[in-house]
Every structure is written in structure tokens, then in C-alpha cells.
Amino acid sequence: METGHRMDNGIRNNTMLKNEMHLTFDAISVNEAFARIAVAAFVTPLNPTIEEISDIKTAVSEAVTNAIIHGYDAEYESENPSEEMPQIYMRCLIEEDVLLVEVKDTGKGIENIEQAMEPLFTTKPDMDRSGMGFAFMEAFMDDLEVISVPGMGTTVQMKKKLGTTPWIRQED
């Protein structure tokens, strides 16, 4: 027997909002836009502001671009020849009014995370990379954690608390 009252959006009012999404896509630059749009669509039940959506899309764009440009660069490809396209794994989790976004690659990893996170540091100056990716992620999200093992890949975890969503808890 079901207890609790169902609201129009299908969420019972006696449970917290929780939703999860997993995406796997080819590590090619056109998929950066796909990742941004997918996360923006995923967070719509929280009724985010335009500014919140913009912040999230910017941070996701930076994380995915870093995975493509740095995780699976030419050096990685020459050392790991494969006919299969490298993949990026993205996980999004909503718990109440907090969004967690995790972007993972299985590429070359980061030797020195602290140095890589310094504003303006880049390993690709020849590609006109600004070295601001992690700084932007940190500025636009509430929490940023980078986990990396050289030769195994990098996982970027970002959290953002979104504005209040009173319509989720309203009773009919």
C-alpha cells in the first residue's frame, strides 16, 4: 500500500527529491555542448534561475573540455593506440536542492593537481589554453574536488546548491 500524497510532478511529498543520471559519450569536442544541455535539462525540476543554469553549464563545459583536451591528448593516444573512441563518463545527482556533477575520463591523469588548479597554469599554451578551467569551475560551483591518478584518469566532482524550490513541498 502506498503512503504519502503524490503531487502533480510525481514526487511524493514525504520523501526528498532525489534523481540520478549517467551519461557516457565520445571524447570529442561537439559533445561538450551535449553535456552542458543535458545537465541543464536534468536540473529543471529544481526550477533554477537563468544565472544558476549558466553557472552549471559553464562549469560542465570546462570539465568536459579538460577531459577531452588534457585527458585524451595526442600523447595519450600515441601511448594507448586503440580503434575505440575514448569515452567521458558523466554522473549527475540531485538530492533536495543540491546538484552533484561528476565528469570522469580514463585518460592520462594529472601529475600535480595543486599546480593544475592554479589560475593561468596550462600544459597546452600552444593551443591557446588559458589555464582557467579549474578556476571557472571553482567560481561557478559551490564545491570542487579533483581526483586523479596518472595513467588512470581524472574525476572532477562539483556541487551546487540551487535556490529554494518551495513548490516541491507544497500540499494540495
mmCIF file with all atom_site columns, C-alpha atoms in Angstrom:
data_model
loop_
_atom_site.group_PDB
_atom_site.id
_atom_site.type_symbol
_atom_site.label_atom_id
_atom_site.label_alt_id
_atom_site.label_comp_id
_atom_site.label_asym_id
_atom_site.label_entity_id
_atom_site.label_seq_id
_atom_site.pdbx_PDB_ins_code
_atom_site.Cartn_x
_atom_site.Cartn_y
_atom_site.Cartn_z
_atom_site.occupancy
_atom_site.B_iso_or_equiv
_atom_site.pdbx_formal_charge
_atom_site.auth_seq_id
_atom_site.auth_comp_id
_atom_site.auth_asym_id
_atom_site.auth_atom_id
_atom_site.pdbx_PDB_model_num
ATOM 1   C CA . MET A 1 1   ? 0.000  0.000  0.000   1.00 0.00 ? 1   MET A CA 1
ATOM 2   C CA . GLU A 1 2   ? 1.359  3.398  -0.975  1.00 0.00 ? 2   GLU A CA 1
ATOM 3   C CA . THR A 1 3   ? 1.553  6.078  1.673   1.00 0.00 ? 3   THR A CA 1
ATOM 4   C CA . GLY A 1 4   ? 2.034  9.783  1.171   1.00 0.00 ? 4   GLY A CA 1
ATOM 5   C CA . HIS A 1 5   ? 0.392  12.097 -1.268  1.00 0.00 ? 5   HIS A CA 1
ATOM 6   C CA . ARG A 1 6   ? 1.515  12.282 -4.892  1.00 0.00 ? 6   ARG A CA 1
ATOM 7   C CA . MET A 1 7   ? 1.915  15.723 -6.323  1.00 0.00 ? 7   MET A CA 1
ATOM 8   C CA . ASP A 1 8   ? 1.466  16.678 -9.966  1.00 0.00 ? 8   ASP A CA 1
ATOM 9   C CA . ASN A 1 9   ? 5.157  16.202 -10.705 1.00 0.00 ? 9   ASN A CA 1
ATOM 10  C CA . GLY A 1 10  ? 5.092  12.580 -9.473  1.00 0.00 ? 10  GLY A CA 1
ATOM 11  C CA . ILE A 1 11  ? 7.181  13.170 -6.348  1.00 0.00 ? 11  ILE A CA 1
ATOM 12  C CA . ARG A 1 12  ? 5.720  12.135 -3.028  1.00 0.00 ? 12  ARG A CA 1
ATOM 13  C CA . ASN A 1 13  ? 5.681  14.970 -0.542  1.00 0.00 ? 13  ASN A CA 1
ATOM 14  C CA . ASN A 1 14  ? 7.037  12.863 2.297   1.00 0.00 ? 14  ASN A CA 1
ATOM 15  C CA . THR A 1 15  ? 10.283 11.987 0.518   1.00 0.00 ? 15  THR A CA 1
ATOM 16  C CA . MET A 1 16  ? 13.098 14.224 -0.521  1.00 0.00 ? 16  MET A CA 1
ATOM 17  C CA . LEU A 1 17  ? 13.700 14.945 -4.175  1.00 0.00 ? 17  LEU A CA 1
ATOM 18  C CA . LYS A 1 18  ? 16.387 12.610 -5.452  1.00 0.00 ? 18  LYS A CA 1
ATOM 19  C CA . ASN A 1 19  ? 17.254 11.844 -9.051  1.00 0.00 ? 19  ASN A CA 1
ATOM 20  C CA . GLU A 1 20  ? 20.301 10.461 -10.819 1.00 0.00 ? 20  GLU A CA 1
ATOM 21  C CA . MET A 1 21  ? 21.545 10.424 -14.410 1.00 0.00 ? 21  MET A CA 1
ATOM 22  C CA . HIS A 1 22  ? 24.500 8.645  -16.020 1.00 0.00 ? 22  HIS A CA 1
ATOM 23  C CA . LEU A 1 23  ? 25.837 9.523  -19.462 1.00 0.00 ? 23  LEU A CA 1
ATOM 24  C CA . THR A 1 24  ? 28.694 8.084  -21.481 1.00 0.00 ? 24  THR A CA 1
ATOM 25  C CA . PHE A 1 25  ? 29.793 9.846  -24.635 1.00 0.00 ? 25  PHE A CA 1
ATOM 26  C CA . ASP A 1 26  ? 32.703 10.047 -27.057 1.00 0.00 ? 26  ASP A CA 1
ATOM 27  C CA . ALA A 1 27  ? 35.522 12.385 -26.049 1.00 0.00 ? 27  ALA A CA 1
ATOM 28  C CA . ILE A 1 28  ? 35.067 14.744 -28.980 1.00 0.00 ? 28  ILE A CA 1
ATOM 29  C CA . SER A 1 29  ? 34.551 18.489 -28.795 1.00 0.00 ? 29  SER A CA 1
ATOM 30  C CA . VAL A 1 30  ? 30.995 18.526 -30.198 1.00 0.00 ? 30  VAL A CA 1
ATOM 31  C CA . ASN A 1 31  ? 29.847 16.537 -27.164 1.00 0.00 ? 31  ASN A CA 1
ATOM 32  C CA . GLU A 1 32  ? 30.804 19.372 -24.813 1.00 0.00 ? 32  GLU A CA 1
ATOM 33  C CA . ALA A 1 33  ? 27.631 21.200 -25.902 1.00 0.00 ? 33  ALA A CA 1
ATOM 34  C CA . PHE A 1 34  ? 25.609 17.999 -25.455 1.00 0.00 ? 34  PHE A CA 1
ATOM 35  C CA . ALA A 1 35  ? 26.885 17.602 -21.884 1.00 0.00 ? 35  ALA A CA 1
ATOM 36  C CA . ARG A 1 36  ? 26.006 21.207 -20.975 1.00 0.00 ? 36  ARG A CA 1
ATOM 37  C CA . ILE A 1 37  ? 22.474 20.912 -22.358 1.00 0.00 ? 37  ILE A CA 1
ATOM 38  C CA . ALA A 1 38  ? 21.900 17.500 -20.755 1.00 0.00 ? 38  ALA A CA 1
ATOM 39  C CA . VAL A 1 39  ? 22.806 18.795 -17.289 1.00 0.00 ? 39  VAL A CA 1
ATOM 40  C CA . ALA A 1 40  ? 20.726 21.953 -17.767 1.00 0.00 ? 40  ALA A CA 1
ATOM 41  C CA . ALA A 1 41  ? 17.705 19.829 -18.715 1.00 0.00 ? 41  ALA A CA 1
ATOM 42  C CA . PHE A 1 42  ? 18.324 17.414 -15.826 1.00 0.00 ? 42  PHE A CA 1
ATOM 43  C CA . VAL A 1 43  ? 18.231 20.185 -13.201 1.00 0.00 ? 43  VAL A CA 1
ATOM 44  C CA . THR A 1 44  ? 14.968 21.767 -14.433 1.00 0.00 ? 44  THR A CA 1
ATOM 45  C CA . PRO A 1 45  ? 12.819 20.088 -11.723 1.00 0.00 ? 45  PRO A CA 1
ATOM 46  C CA . LEU A 1 46  ? 14.613 22.349 -9.230  1.00 0.00 ? 46  LEU A CA 1
ATOM 47  C CA . ASN A 1 47  ? 13.367 25.432 -11.073 1.00 0.00 ? 47  ASN A CA 1
ATOM 48  C CA . PRO A 1 48  ? 16.830 27.022 -11.332 1.00 0.00 ? 48  PRO A CA 1
ATOM 49  C CA . THR A 1 49  ? 17.402 30.651 -12.206 1.00 0.00 ? 49  THR A CA 1
ATOM 50  C CA . ILE A 1 50  ? 18.957 31.576 -15.531 1.00 0.00 ? 50  ILE A CA 1
ATOM 51  C CA . GLU A 1 51  ? 22.121 32.530 -13.642 1.00 0.00 ? 51  GLU A CA 1
ATOM 52  C CA . GLU A 1 52  ? 22.268 29.117 -11.913 1.00 0.00 ? 52  GLU A CA 1
ATOM 53  C CA . ILE A 1 53  ? 21.830 27.321 -15.236 1.00 0.00 ? 53  ILE A CA 1
ATOM 54  C CA . SER A 1 54  ? 24.527 29.467 -16.807 1.00 0.00 ? 54  SER A CA 1
ATOM 55  C CA . ASP A 1 55  ? 26.933 28.726 -13.926 1.00 0.00 ? 55  ASP A CA 1
ATOM 56  C CA . ILE A 1 56  ? 26.298 24.979 -14.173 1.00 0.00 ? 56  ILE A CA 1
ATOM 57  C CA . LYS A 1 57  ? 26.673 24.937 -17.966 1.00 0.00 ? 57  LYS A CA 1
ATOM 58  C CA . THR A 1 58  ? 29.965 26.856 -17.762 1.00 0.00 ? 58  THR A CA 1
ATOM 59  C CA . ALA A 1 59  ? 31.414 24.526 -15.133 1.00 0.00 ? 59  ALA A CA 1
ATOM 60  C CA . VAL A 1 60  ? 30.328 21.393 -17.037 1.00 0.00 ? 60  VAL A CA 1
ATOM 61  C CA . SER A 1 61  ? 31.746 22.842 -20.248 1.00 0.00 ? 61  SER A CA 1
ATOM 62  C CA . GLU A 1 62  ? 35.123 23.387 -18.574 1.00 0.00 ? 62  GLU A CA 1
ATOM 63  C CA . ALA A 1 63  ? 35.214 19.905 -17.002 1.00 0.00 ? 63  ALA A CA 1
ATOM 64  C CA . VAL A 1 64  ? 34.307 18.127 -20.248 1.00 0.00 ? 64  VAL A CA 1
ATOM 65  C CA . THR A 1 65  ? 36.693 20.261 -22.307 1.00 0.00 ? 65  THR A CA 1
ATOM 66  C CA . ASN A 1 66  ? 39.528 19.488 -19.869 1.00 0.00 ? 66  ASN A CA 1
ATOM 67  C CA . ALA A 1 67  ? 38.831 15.765 -20.173 1.00 0.00 ? 67  ALA A CA 1
ATOM 68  C CA . ILE A 1 68  ? 38.909 15.935 -23.969 1.00 0.00 ? 68  ILE A CA 1
ATOM 69  C CA . ILE A 1 69  ? 41.908 18.270 -24.369 1.00 0.00 ? 69  ILE A CA 1
ATOM 70  C CA . HIS A 1 70  ? 44.090 17.106 -21.493 1.00 0.00 ? 70  HIS A CA 1
ATOM 71  C CA . GLY A 1 71  ? 42.917 13.594 -20.606 1.00 0.00 ? 71  GLY A CA 1
ATOM 72  C CA . TYR A 1 72  ? 42.957 12.218 -24.118 1.00 0.00 ? 72  TYR A CA 1
ATOM 73  C CA . ASP A 1 73  ? 45.593 14.334 -25.841 1.00 0.00 ? 73  ASP A CA 1
ATOM 74  C CA . ALA A 1 74  ? 47.903 13.253 -28.688 1.00 0.00 ? 74  ALA A CA 1
ATOM 75  C CA . GLU A 1 75  ? 50.495 11.972 -26.208 1.00 0.00 ? 75  GLU A CA 1
ATOM 76  C CA . TYR A 1 76  ? 47.877 9.742  -24.577 1.00 0.00 ? 76  TYR A CA 1
ATOM 77  C CA . GLU A 1 77  ? 46.677 8.456  -27.954 1.00 0.00 ? 77  GLU A CA 1
ATOM 78  C CA . SER A 1 78  ? 50.229 7.630  -29.115 1.00 0.00 ? 78  SER A CA 1
ATOM 79  C CA . GLU A 1 79  ? 50.899 5.697  -25.892 1.00 0.00 ? 79  GLU A CA 1
ATOM 80  C CA . ASN A 1 80  ? 47.473 3.991  -25.917 1.00 0.00 ? 80  ASN A CA 1
ATOM 81  C CA . PRO A 1 81  ? 46.615 3.165  -29.520 1.00 0.00 ? 81  PRO A CA 1
ATOM 82  C CA . SER A 1 82  ? 43.077 1.889  -29.876 1.00 0.00 ? 82  SER A CA 1
ATOM 83  C CA . GLU A 1 83  ? 40.429 1.728  -32.537 1.00 0.00 ? 83  GLU A CA 1
ATOM 84  C CA . GLU A 1 84  ? 37.804 2.643  -29.948 1.00 0.00 ? 84  GLU A CA 1
ATOM 85  C CA . MET A 1 85  ? 36.987 6.275  -29.244 1.00 0.00 ? 85  MET A CA 1
ATOM 86  C CA . PRO A 1 86  ? 37.923 7.397  -25.715 1.00 0.00 ? 86  PRO A CA 1
ATOM 87  C CA . GLN A 1 87  ? 34.887 7.992  -23.508 1.00 0.00 ? 87  GLN A CA 1
ATOM 88  C CA . ILE A 1 88  ? 33.781 10.563 -20.972 1.00 0.00 ? 88  ILE A CA 1
ATOM 89  C CA . TYR A 1 89  ? 31.545 9.465  -18.142 1.00 0.00 ? 89  TYR A CA 1
ATOM 90  C CA . MET A 1 90  ? 29.200 11.963 -16.540 1.00 0.00 ? 90  MET A CA 1
ATOM 91  C CA . ARG A 1 91  ? 27.048 11.387 -13.490 1.00 0.00 ? 91  ARG A CA 1
ATOM 92  C CA . CYS A 1 92  ? 24.552 13.888 -12.143 1.00 0.00 ? 92  CYS A CA 1
ATOM 93  C CA . LEU A 1 93  ? 22.748 13.538 -8.850  1.00 0.00 ? 93  LEU A CA 1
ATOM 94  C CA . ILE A 1 94  ? 20.087 15.750 -7.353  1.00 0.00 ? 94  ILE A CA 1
ATOM 95  C CA . GLU A 1 95  ? 19.431 15.479 -3.629  1.00 0.00 ? 95  GLU A CA 1
ATOM 96  C CA . GLU A 1 96  ? 16.907 18.016 -2.372  1.00 0.00 ? 96  GLU A CA 1
ATOM 97  C CA . ASP A 1 97  ? 18.267 21.319 -3.713  1.00 0.00 ? 97  ASP A CA 1
ATOM 98  C CA . VAL A 1 98  ? 21.876 20.249 -4.349  1.00 0.00 ? 98  VAL A CA 1
ATOM 99  C CA . LEU A 1 99  ? 23.248 19.181 -7.725  1.00 0.00 ? 99  LEU A CA 1
ATOM 100 C CA . LEU A 1 100 ? 26.324 16.959 -7.906  1.00 0.00 ? 100 LEU A CA 1
ATOM 101 C CA . VAL A 1 101 ? 28.044 16.683 -11.281 1.00 0.00 ? 101 VAL A CA 1
ATOM 102 C CA . GLU A 1 102 ? 30.854 14.205 -11.783 1.00 0.00 ? 102 GLU A CA 1
ATOM 103 C CA . VAL A 1 103 ? 32.889 14.210 -15.010 1.00 0.00 ? 103 VAL A CA 1
ATOM 104 C CA . LYS A 1 104 ? 35.346 11.352 -15.421 1.00 0.00 ? 104 LYS A CA 1
ATOM 105 C CA . ASP A 1 105 ? 37.870 10.303 -18.033 1.00 0.00 ? 105 ASP A CA 1
ATOM 106 C CA . THR A 1 106 ? 40.189 7.289  -18.098 1.00 0.00 ? 106 THR A CA 1
ATOM 107 C CA . GLY A 1 107 ? 42.979 9.222  -19.802 1.00 0.00 ? 107 GLY A CA 1
ATOM 108 C CA . LYS A 1 108 ? 46.449 10.236 -18.758 1.00 0.00 ? 108 LYS A CA 1
ATOM 109 C CA . GLY A 1 109 ? 45.597 11.801 -15.395 1.00 0.00 ? 109 GLY A CA 1
ATOM 110 C CA . ILE A 1 110 ? 47.150 14.813 -13.699 1.00 0.00 ? 110 ILE A CA 1
ATOM 111 C CA . GLU A 1 111 ? 50.665 14.655 -12.266 1.00 0.00 ? 111 GLU A CA 1
ATOM 112 C CA . ASN A 1 112 ? 50.273 17.654 -9.931  1.00 0.00 ? 112 ASN A CA 1
ATOM 113 C CA . ILE A 1 113 ? 46.647 18.547 -9.131  1.00 0.00 ? 113 ILE A CA 1
ATOM 114 C CA . GLU A 1 114 ? 47.560 21.548 -6.978  1.00 0.00 ? 114 GLU A CA 1
ATOM 115 C CA . GLN A 1 115 ? 49.602 23.077 -9.807  1.00 0.00 ? 115 GLN A CA 1
ATOM 116 C CA . ALA A 1 116 ? 46.937 22.235 -12.407 1.00 0.00 ? 116 ALA A CA 1
ATOM 117 C CA . MET A 1 117 ? 44.342 24.099 -10.339 1.00 0.00 ? 117 MET A CA 1
ATOM 118 C CA . GLU A 1 118 ? 46.396 27.315 -10.209 1.00 0.00 ? 118 GLU A CA 1
ATOM 119 C CA . PRO A 1 119 ? 44.792 30.066 -12.318 1.00 0.00 ? 119 PRO A CA 1
ATOM 120 C CA . LEU A 1 120 ? 46.609 30.599 -15.632 1.00 0.00 ? 120 LEU A CA 1
ATOM 121 C CA . PHE A 1 121 ? 48.566 27.316 -15.400 1.00 0.00 ? 121 PHE A CA 1
ATOM 122 C CA . THR A 1 122 ? 48.291 25.334 -18.617 1.00 0.00 ? 122 THR A CA 1
ATOM 123 C CA . THR A 1 123 ? 50.102 22.401 -20.159 1.00 0.00 ? 123 THR A CA 1
ATOM 124 C CA . LYS A 1 124 ? 48.806 23.441 -23.602 1.00 0.00 ? 124 LYS A CA 1
ATOM 125 C CA . PRO A 1 125 ? 49.963 27.037 -24.236 1.00 0.00 ? 125 PRO A CA 1
ATOM 126 C CA . ASP A 1 126 ? 50.457 26.147 -27.912 1.00 0.00 ? 126 ASP A CA 1
ATOM 127 C CA . MET A 1 127 ? 46.699 25.508 -28.158 1.00 0.00 ? 127 MET A CA 1
ATOM 128 C CA . ASP A 1 128 ? 45.825 28.927 -26.704 1.00 0.00 ? 128 ASP A CA 1
ATOM 129 C CA . ARG A 1 129 ? 44.525 27.327 -23.496 1.00 0.00 ? 129 ARG A CA 1
ATOM 130 C CA . SER A 1 130 ? 44.016 29.977 -20.809 1.00 0.00 ? 130 SER A CA 1
ATOM 131 C CA . GLY A 1 131 ? 44.591 27.768 -17.782 1.00 0.00 ? 131 GLY A CA 1
ATOM 132 C CA . MET A 1 132 ? 41.357 28.996 -16.199 1.00 0.00 ? 132 MET A CA 1
ATOM 133 C CA . GLY A 1 133 ? 39.255 25.802 -16.396 1.00 0.00 ? 133 GLY A CA 1
ATOM 134 C CA . PHE A 1 134 ? 39.506 24.785 -12.744 1.00 0.00 ? 134 PHE A CA 1
ATOM 135 C CA . ALA A 1 135 ? 39.258 28.429 -11.627 1.00 0.00 ? 135 ALA A CA 1
ATOM 136 C CA . PHE A 1 136 ? 35.977 28.786 -13.532 1.00 0.00 ? 136 PHE A CA 1
ATOM 137 C CA . MET A 1 137 ? 34.625 25.511 -12.110 1.00 0.00 ? 137 MET A CA 1
ATOM 138 C CA . GLU A 1 138 ? 35.521 26.682 -8.619  1.00 0.00 ? 138 GLU A CA 1
ATOM 139 C CA . ALA A 1 139 ? 33.964 30.127 -9.168  1.00 0.00 ? 139 ALA A CA 1
ATOM 140 C CA . PHE A 1 140 ? 30.678 28.884 -10.638 1.00 0.00 ? 140 PHE A CA 1
ATOM 141 C CA . MET A 1 141 ? 30.066 25.916 -8.338  1.00 0.00 ? 141 MET A CA 1
ATOM 142 C CA . ASP A 1 142 ? 29.917 25.717 -4.537  1.00 0.00 ? 142 ASP A CA 1
ATOM 143 C CA . ASP A 1 143 ? 32.346 22.815 -4.181  1.00 0.00 ? 143 ASP A CA 1
ATOM 144 C CA . LEU A 1 144 ? 35.026 21.327 -6.426  1.00 0.00 ? 144 LEU A CA 1
ATOM 145 C CA . GLU A 1 145 ? 37.094 18.210 -5.904  1.00 0.00 ? 145 GLU A CA 1
ATOM 146 C CA . VAL A 1 146 ? 39.602 16.803 -8.379  1.00 0.00 ? 146 VAL A CA 1
ATOM 147 C CA . ILE A 1 147 ? 40.752 13.195 -8.049  1.00 0.00 ? 147 ILE A CA 1
ATOM 148 C CA . SER A 1 148 ? 43.394 11.976 -10.443 1.00 0.00 ? 148 SER A CA 1
ATOM 149 C CA . VAL A 1 149 ? 45.827 9.121  -10.850 1.00 0.00 ? 149 VAL A CA 1
ATOM 150 C CA . PRO A 1 150 ? 48.496 9.482  -13.534 1.00 0.00 ? 150 PRO A CA 1
ATOM 151 C CA . GLY A 1 151 ? 47.915 6.885  -16.231 1.00 0.00 ? 151 GLY A CA 1
ATOM 152 C CA . MET A 1 152 ? 44.409 6.107  -14.941 1.00 0.00 ? 152 MET A CA 1
ATOM 153 C CA . GLY A 1 153 ? 42.370 9.267  -15.476 1.00 0.00 ? 153 GLY A CA 1
ATOM 154 C CA . THR A 1 154 ? 40.712 12.133 -13.682 1.00 0.00 ? 154 THR A CA 1
ATOM 155 C CA . THR A 1 155 ? 37.394 12.634 -11.916 1.00 0.00 ? 155 THR A CA 1
ATOM 156 C CA . VAL A 1 156 ? 36.042 16.129 -11.330 1.00 0.00 ? 156 VAL A CA 1
ATOM 157 C CA . GLN A 1 157 ? 33.262 16.396 -8.735  1.00 0.00 ? 157 GLN A CA 1
ATOM 158 C CA . MET A 1 158 ? 31.305 19.631 -8.493  1.00 0.00 ? 158 MET A CA 1
ATOM 159 C CA . LYS A 1 159 ? 28.371 20.596 -6.279  1.00 0.00 ? 159 LYS A CA 1
ATOM 160 C CA . LYS A 1 160 ? 25.951 23.477 -6.476  1.00 0.00 ? 160 LYS A CA 1
ATOM 161 C CA . LYS A 1 161 ? 23.132 24.324 -4.085  1.00 0.00 ? 161 LYS A CA 1
ATOM 162 C CA . LEU A 1 162 ? 20.264 25.822 -6.006  1.00 0.00 ? 162 LEU A CA 1
ATOM 163 C CA . GLY A 1 163 ? 17.751 28.402 -4.832  1.00 0.00 ? 163 GLY A CA 1
ATOM 164 C CA . THR A 1 164 ? 14.762 27.371 -2.816  1.00 0.00 ? 164 THR A CA 1
ATOM 165 C CA . THR A 1 165 ? 12.126 25.264 -4.507  1.00 0.00 ? 165 THR A CA 1
ATOM 166 C CA . PRO A 1 166 ? 9.007  25.653 -2.349  1.00 0.00 ? 166 PRO A CA 1
ATOM 167 C CA . TRP A 1 167 ? 6.671  24.131 -4.944  1.00 0.00 ? 167 TRP A CA 1
ATOM 168 C CA . ILE A 1 168 ? 8.208  20.703 -4.332  1.00 0.00 ? 168 ILE A CA 1
ATOM 169 C CA . ARG A 1 169 ? 6.954  20.564 -0.739  1.00 0.00 ? 169 ARG A CA 1
ATOM 170 C CA . GLN A 1 170 ? 3.543  22.167 -1.198  1.00 0.00 ? 170 GLN A CA 1
ATOM 171 C CA . GLU A 1 171 ? 0.467  20.187 -0.296  1.00 0.00 ? 171 GLU A CA 1
ATOM 172 C CA . ASP A 1 172 ? -2.693 20.230 -2.387  1.00 0.00 ? 172 ASP A CA 1
#
